[in-house]
Coordinates of C-alpha atoms and ligand atoms in Angstrom, one line a residue:
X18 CA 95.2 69.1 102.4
X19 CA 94.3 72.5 101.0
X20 CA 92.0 72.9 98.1
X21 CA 93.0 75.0 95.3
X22 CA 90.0 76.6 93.0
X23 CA 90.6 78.3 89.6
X24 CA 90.5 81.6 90.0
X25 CA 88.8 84.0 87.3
X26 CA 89.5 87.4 86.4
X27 CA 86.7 89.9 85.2
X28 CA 86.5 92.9 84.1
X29 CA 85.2 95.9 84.7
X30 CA 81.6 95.8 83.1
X31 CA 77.5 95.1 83.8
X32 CA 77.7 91.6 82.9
X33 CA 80.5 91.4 85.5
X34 CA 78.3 93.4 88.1
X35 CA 75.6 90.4 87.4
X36 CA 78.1 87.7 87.9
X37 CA 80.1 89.2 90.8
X38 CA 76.5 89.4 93.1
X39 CA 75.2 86.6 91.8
X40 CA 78.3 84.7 93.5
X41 CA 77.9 86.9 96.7
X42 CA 74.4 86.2 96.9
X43 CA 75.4 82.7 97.0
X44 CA 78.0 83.0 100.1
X45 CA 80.9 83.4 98.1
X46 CA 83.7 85.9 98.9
X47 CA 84.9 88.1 95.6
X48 CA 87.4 90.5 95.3
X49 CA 86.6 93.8 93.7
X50 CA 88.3 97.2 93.1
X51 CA 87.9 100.4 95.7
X52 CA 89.2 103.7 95.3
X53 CA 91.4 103.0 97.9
X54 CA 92.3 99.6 97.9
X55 CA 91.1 96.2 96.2
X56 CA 88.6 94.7 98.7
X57 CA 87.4 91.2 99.6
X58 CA 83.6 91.3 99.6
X59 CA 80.7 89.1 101.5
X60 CA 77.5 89.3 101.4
X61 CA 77.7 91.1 105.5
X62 CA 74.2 89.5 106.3
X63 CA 75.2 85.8 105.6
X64 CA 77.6 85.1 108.7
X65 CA 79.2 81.9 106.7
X66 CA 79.9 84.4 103.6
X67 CA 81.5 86.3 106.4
X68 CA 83.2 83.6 108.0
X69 CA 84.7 82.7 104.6
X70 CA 86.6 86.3 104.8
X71 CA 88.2 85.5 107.9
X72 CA 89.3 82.4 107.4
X73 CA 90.8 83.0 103.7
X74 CA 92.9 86.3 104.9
X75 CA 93.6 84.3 107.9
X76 CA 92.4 87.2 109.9
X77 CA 91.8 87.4 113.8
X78 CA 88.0 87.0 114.7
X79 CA 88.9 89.8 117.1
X80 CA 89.0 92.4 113.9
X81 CA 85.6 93.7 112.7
X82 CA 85.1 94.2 109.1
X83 CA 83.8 97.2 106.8
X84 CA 80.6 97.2 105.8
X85 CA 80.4 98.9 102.7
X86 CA 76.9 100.3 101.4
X87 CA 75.6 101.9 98.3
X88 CA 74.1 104.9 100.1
X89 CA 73.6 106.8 103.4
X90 CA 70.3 105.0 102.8
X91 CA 71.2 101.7 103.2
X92 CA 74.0 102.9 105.9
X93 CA 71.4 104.3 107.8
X94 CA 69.7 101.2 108.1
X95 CA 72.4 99.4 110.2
X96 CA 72.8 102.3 113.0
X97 CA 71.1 102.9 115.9
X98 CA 70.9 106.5 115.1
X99 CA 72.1 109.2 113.1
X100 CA 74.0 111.7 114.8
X101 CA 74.9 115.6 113.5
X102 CA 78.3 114.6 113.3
X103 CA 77.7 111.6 111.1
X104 CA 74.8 113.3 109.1
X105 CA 77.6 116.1 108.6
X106 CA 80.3 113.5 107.5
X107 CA 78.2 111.1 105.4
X108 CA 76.5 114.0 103.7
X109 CA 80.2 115.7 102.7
X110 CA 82.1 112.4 102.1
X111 CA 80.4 109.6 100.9
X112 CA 80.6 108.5 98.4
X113 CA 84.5 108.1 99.2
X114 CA 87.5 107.4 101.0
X115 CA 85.9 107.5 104.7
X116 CA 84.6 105.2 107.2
X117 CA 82.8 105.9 110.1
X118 CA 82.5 104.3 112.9
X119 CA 79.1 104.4 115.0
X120 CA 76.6 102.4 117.5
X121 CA 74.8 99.3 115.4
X122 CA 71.2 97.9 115.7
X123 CA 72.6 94.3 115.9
X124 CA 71.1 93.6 112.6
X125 CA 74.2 91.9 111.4
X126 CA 76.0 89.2 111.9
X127 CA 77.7 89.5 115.4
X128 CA 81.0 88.3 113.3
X129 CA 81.4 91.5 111.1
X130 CA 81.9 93.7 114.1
X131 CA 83.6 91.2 116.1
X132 CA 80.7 91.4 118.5
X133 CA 81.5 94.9 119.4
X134 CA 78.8 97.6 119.9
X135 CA 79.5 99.7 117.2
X136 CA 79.8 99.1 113.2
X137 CA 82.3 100.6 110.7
X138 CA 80.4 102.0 107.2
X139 CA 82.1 103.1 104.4
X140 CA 79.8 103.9 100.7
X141 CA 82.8 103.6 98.5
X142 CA 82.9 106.1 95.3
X143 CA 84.0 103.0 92.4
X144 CA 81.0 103.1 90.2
X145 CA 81.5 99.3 90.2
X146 CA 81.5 98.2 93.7
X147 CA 78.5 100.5 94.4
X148 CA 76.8 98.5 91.5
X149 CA 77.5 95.3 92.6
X150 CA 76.6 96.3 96.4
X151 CA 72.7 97.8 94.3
X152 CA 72.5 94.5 92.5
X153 CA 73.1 92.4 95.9
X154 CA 70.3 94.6 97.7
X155 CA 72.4 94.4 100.9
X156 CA 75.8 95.9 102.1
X157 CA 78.6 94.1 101.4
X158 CA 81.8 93.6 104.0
X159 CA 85.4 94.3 102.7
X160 CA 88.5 94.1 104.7
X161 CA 91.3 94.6 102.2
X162 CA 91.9 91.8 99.8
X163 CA 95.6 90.7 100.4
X164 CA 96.2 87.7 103.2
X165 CA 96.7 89.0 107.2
X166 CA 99.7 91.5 107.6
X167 CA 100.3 91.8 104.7
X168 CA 100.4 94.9 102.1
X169 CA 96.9 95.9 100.8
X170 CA 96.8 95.5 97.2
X171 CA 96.3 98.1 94.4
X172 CA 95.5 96.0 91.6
X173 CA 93.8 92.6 90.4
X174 CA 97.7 91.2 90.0
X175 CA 98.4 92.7 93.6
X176 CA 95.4 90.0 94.7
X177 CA 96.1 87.3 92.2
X178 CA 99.3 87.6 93.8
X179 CA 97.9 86.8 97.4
X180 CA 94.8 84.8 96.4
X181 CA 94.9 82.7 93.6
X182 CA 94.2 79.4 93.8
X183 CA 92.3 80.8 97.2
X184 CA 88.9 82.6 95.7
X185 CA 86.8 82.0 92.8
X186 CA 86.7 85.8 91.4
X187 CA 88.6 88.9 91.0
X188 CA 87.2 91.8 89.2
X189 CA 90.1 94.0 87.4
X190 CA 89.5 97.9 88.1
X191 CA 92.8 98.9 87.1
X192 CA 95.2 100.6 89.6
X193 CA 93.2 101.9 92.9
X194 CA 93.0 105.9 92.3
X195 CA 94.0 106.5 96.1
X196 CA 95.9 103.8 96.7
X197 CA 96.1 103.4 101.0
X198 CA 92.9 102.6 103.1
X199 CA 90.2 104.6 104.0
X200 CA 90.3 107.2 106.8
X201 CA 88.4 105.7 109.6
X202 CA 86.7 108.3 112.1
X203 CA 85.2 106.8 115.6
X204 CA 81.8 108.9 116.4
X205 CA 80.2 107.0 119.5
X206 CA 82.2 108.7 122.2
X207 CA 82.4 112.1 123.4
X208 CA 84.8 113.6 120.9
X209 CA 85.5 112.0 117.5
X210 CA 88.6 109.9 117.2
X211 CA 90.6 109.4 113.7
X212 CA 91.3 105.5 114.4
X213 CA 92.8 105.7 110.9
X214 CA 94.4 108.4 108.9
X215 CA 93.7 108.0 104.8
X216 CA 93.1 110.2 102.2
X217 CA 90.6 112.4 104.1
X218 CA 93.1 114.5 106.5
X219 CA 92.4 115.3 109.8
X220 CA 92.1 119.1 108.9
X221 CA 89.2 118.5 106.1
X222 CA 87.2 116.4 109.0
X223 CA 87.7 119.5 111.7
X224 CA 86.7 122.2 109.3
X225 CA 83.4 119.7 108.2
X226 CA 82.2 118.9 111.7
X227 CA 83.6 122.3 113.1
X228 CA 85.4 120.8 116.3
X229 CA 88.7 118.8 117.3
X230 CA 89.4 115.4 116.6
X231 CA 91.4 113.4 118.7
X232 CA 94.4 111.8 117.1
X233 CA 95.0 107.8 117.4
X234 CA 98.2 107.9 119.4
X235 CA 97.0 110.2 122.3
X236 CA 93.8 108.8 122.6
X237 CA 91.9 104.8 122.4
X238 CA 89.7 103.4 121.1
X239 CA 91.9 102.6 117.9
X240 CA 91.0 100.7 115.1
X241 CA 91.5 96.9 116.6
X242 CA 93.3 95.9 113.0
X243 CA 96.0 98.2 113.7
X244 CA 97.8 96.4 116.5
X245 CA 98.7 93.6 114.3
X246 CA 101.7 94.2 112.6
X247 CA 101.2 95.3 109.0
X248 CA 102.8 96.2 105.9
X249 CA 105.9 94.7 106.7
X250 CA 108.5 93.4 104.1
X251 CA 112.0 91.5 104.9
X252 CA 113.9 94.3 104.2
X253 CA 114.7 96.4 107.1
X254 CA 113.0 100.2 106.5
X255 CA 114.5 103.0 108.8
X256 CA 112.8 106.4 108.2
X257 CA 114.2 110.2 108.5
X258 CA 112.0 112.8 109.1
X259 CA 115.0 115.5 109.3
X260 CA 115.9 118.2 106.8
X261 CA 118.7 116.7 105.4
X262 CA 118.4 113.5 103.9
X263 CA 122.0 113.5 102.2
X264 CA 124.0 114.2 105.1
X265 CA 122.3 111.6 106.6
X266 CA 122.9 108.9 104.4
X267 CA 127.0 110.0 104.1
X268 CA 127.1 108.9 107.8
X269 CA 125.7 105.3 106.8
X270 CA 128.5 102.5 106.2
X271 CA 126.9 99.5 105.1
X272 CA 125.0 99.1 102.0
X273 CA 121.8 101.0 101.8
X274 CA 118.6 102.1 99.7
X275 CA 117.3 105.2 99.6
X276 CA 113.7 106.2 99.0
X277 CA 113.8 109.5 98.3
X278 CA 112.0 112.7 96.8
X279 CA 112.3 113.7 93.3
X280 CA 113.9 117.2 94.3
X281 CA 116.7 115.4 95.8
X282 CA 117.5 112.1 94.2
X283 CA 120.5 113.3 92.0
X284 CA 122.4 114.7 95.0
X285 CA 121.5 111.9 97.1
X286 CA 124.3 108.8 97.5
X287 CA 122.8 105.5 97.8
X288 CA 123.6 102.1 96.6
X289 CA 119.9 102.1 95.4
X290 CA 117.8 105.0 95.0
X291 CA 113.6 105.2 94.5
X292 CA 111.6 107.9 94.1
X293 CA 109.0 108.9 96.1
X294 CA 107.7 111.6 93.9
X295 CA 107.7 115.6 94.6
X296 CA 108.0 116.8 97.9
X297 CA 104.4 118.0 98.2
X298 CA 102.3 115.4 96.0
X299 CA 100.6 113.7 98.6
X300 CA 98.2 112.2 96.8
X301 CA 100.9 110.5 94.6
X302 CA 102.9 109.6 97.5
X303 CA 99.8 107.7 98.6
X304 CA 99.5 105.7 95.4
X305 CA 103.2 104.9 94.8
X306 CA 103.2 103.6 98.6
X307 CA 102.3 99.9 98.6
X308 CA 104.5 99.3 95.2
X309 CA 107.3 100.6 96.7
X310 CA 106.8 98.8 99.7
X311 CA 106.5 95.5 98.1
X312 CA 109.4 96.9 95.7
X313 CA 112.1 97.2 98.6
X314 CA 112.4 93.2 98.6
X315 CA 112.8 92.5 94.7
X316 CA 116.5 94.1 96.2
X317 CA 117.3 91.6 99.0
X318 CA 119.2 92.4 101.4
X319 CA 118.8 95.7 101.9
X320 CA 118.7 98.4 104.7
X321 CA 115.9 101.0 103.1
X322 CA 116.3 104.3 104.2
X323 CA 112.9 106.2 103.7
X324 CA 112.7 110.3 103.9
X325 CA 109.0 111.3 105.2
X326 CA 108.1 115.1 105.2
X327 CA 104.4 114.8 107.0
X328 CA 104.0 112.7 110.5
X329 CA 100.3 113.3 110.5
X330 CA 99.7 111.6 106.7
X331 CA 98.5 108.3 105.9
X332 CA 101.8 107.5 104.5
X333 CA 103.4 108.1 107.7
X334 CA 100.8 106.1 109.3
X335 CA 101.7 102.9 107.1
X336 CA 105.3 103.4 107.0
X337 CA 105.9 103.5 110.7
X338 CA 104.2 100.3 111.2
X339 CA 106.4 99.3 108.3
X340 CA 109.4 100.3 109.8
X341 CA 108.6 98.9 112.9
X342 CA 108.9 102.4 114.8
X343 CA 112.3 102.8 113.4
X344 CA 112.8 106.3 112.8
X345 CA 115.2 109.3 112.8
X346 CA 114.3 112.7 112.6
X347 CA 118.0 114.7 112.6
Ligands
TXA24 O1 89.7 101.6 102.2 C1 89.3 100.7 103.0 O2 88.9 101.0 104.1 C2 89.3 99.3 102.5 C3 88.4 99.2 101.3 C4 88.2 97.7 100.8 O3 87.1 99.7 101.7 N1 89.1 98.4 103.5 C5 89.9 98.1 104.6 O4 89.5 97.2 105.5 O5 91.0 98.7 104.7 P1 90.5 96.5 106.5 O6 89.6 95.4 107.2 O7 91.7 96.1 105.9 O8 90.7 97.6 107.6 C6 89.6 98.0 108.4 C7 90.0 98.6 109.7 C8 90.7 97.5 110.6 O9 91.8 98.1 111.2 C9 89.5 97.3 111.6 O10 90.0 96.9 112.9 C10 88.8 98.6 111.6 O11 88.8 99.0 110.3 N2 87.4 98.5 112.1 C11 86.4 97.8 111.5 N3 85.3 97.8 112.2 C12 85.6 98.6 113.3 C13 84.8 99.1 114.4 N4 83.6 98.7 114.6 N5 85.5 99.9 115.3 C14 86.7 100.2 115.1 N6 87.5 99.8 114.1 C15 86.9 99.0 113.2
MG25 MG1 93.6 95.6 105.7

């Protein structure tokens, strides 16, 4: 039979920051707010704290974690070396939205990295989570707190909604500022790799490191969490990456939604329509994108149609895999 716990809501403050590492100090897993996403933290030296991640998102052993550290410092202390590229990166983006990817020193847990070579490190920018990782006095692994294949959450309801009843503590940040996972960059092969696209773009990484990056679908290694199947709701998503979204949907029969921009949605015809925000707002796209997702089903049953204007974007990146590949692009 499972065990059910209470589970208690914080938030945001120092005695919070004293209660949240004194639990993770003791082996327990807590869920805290990102920038990005809520994460579900363990103390990443304590292989049963770590265990206890797996096993409550019901996650693959084959699918190393982040470990997330309150400087290049501490980051530093986990690598075999530190290369121009990551000095470059670390130096420009932490603390933020970006996770590198580089050879460990074996000092953790084989379990975090899924007894692979290399380790992922990310120094997240939430004044919070850094303090907690400080008041731990060692780095901290977070996968994103919602249960395997499913959506990440961006707020403490979005985890209550997965975990309660699951883990002891959830820390309320508000709503994530970025709202979709970090960018993940790989840096111990020949040429870097983006396993996974986020708020950092592709372009900003170039004109940092001054060279190409490989992009994840002409190239491996990829992240090894991407080829489960994520983000998926019930409702069937198709996306359109064409210039006309209307005439699209006038050749549809059967009932349909229709996420749209703002520009269009009073010309477009749709049984439902959401917006996705103005046509170049990126960075609001990216935080409206797991609500919507989880949105479509509140409408069951319902054929989504999704317009997309960016293929290289983190949206893109999430919604294809929500889609299950579906797309059109005329
Ligand atoms: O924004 C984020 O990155 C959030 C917050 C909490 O920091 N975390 C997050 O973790 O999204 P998770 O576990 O949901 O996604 C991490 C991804 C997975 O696809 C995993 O396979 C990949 O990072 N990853 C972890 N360690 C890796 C490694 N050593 N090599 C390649 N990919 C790795
Ligand atoms: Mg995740």
């Amino acid at each position: 039979m499972a065990v059910t716990i209470k589970t208690e809501i914080l938030p945001v403050c120092e005695t919070s920051v004293l209660r949240a590492a004194d639990m993770l100090c003791c082996g327990e897993v807590v869920a805290v707010p990102s920038e990005t996403v809520y994460g579900l933290a363990a103390d990443a030296t304590n292989e049963q704290a770590v265990l206890k991640i797996f096993s409550v998102k019901r996650r693959p052993a084959d699918n190393p974690l982040i470990v997330h550290c309150d400087s290049k410092n501490m980051a530093l202390t986990l690598i075999k070396e530190a290369s121009s590229d990551f000095n470059l990166l670390a130096d420009t983006f932490w603390p933020g939205p970006l996770t590198i990817v580089t050879t460990q020193n074996g000092i953790l847990p084989s379990v975090v990295t899924a007894g692979g070579s290399t380790v992922a490190l990310r120094v997240p920018a939430d004044d919070f989570f850094k303090s907690v990782i400080t008041a731990c006095g060692v780095p901290l692994a977070a996968p994103s707190a919602n249960l395997s294949t499913r959506v990440s959450p961006t707020s403490a309801k979005d985890v209550l909604a997965q975990l309660s009843g699951i883990i002891p503590l959830i820390i309320d940040g508000g709503d994530c500022r970025v709202g979709v996972e970090s960018s993940i960059i790989y840096l111990s092969g020949d040429t870097p790799v983006l396993l996974r696209p986020g708020d950092i773009t592709i372009e900003e990484l170039e004109n940092t490191l001054h060279k190409k990056i490989i992009l994840p679908e002409k190239n491996t290694p990829t992240a090894p969490g991407m080829k489960y199947k994520h983000y998926a709701p019930r409702s069937k998503i198709t996306l359109y990456s064409g210039n006309d979204f209307g005439k699209f949907l006038k050749k549809q029969s059967h009932p349909f939604g229709a996420v749209c921009f703002e520009e269009e949605i009073k010309e477009i015809e749709a049984n439902v329509k959401i917006s996705f925000g103005r046509f170049d707002d990126v960075k609001a796209q990216q935080r409206m994108l797991f609500s919507i997702i989880k949105n479509l089903d509140d409408y069951l049953p319902l054929h989504w149609y999704i317009h997309i204007n960016n293929k290289h974007s983190a949206v893109y990146n999430r919604l294809i895999k929500a889609a299950g590949g579906d797309e059109f692009t005329r």
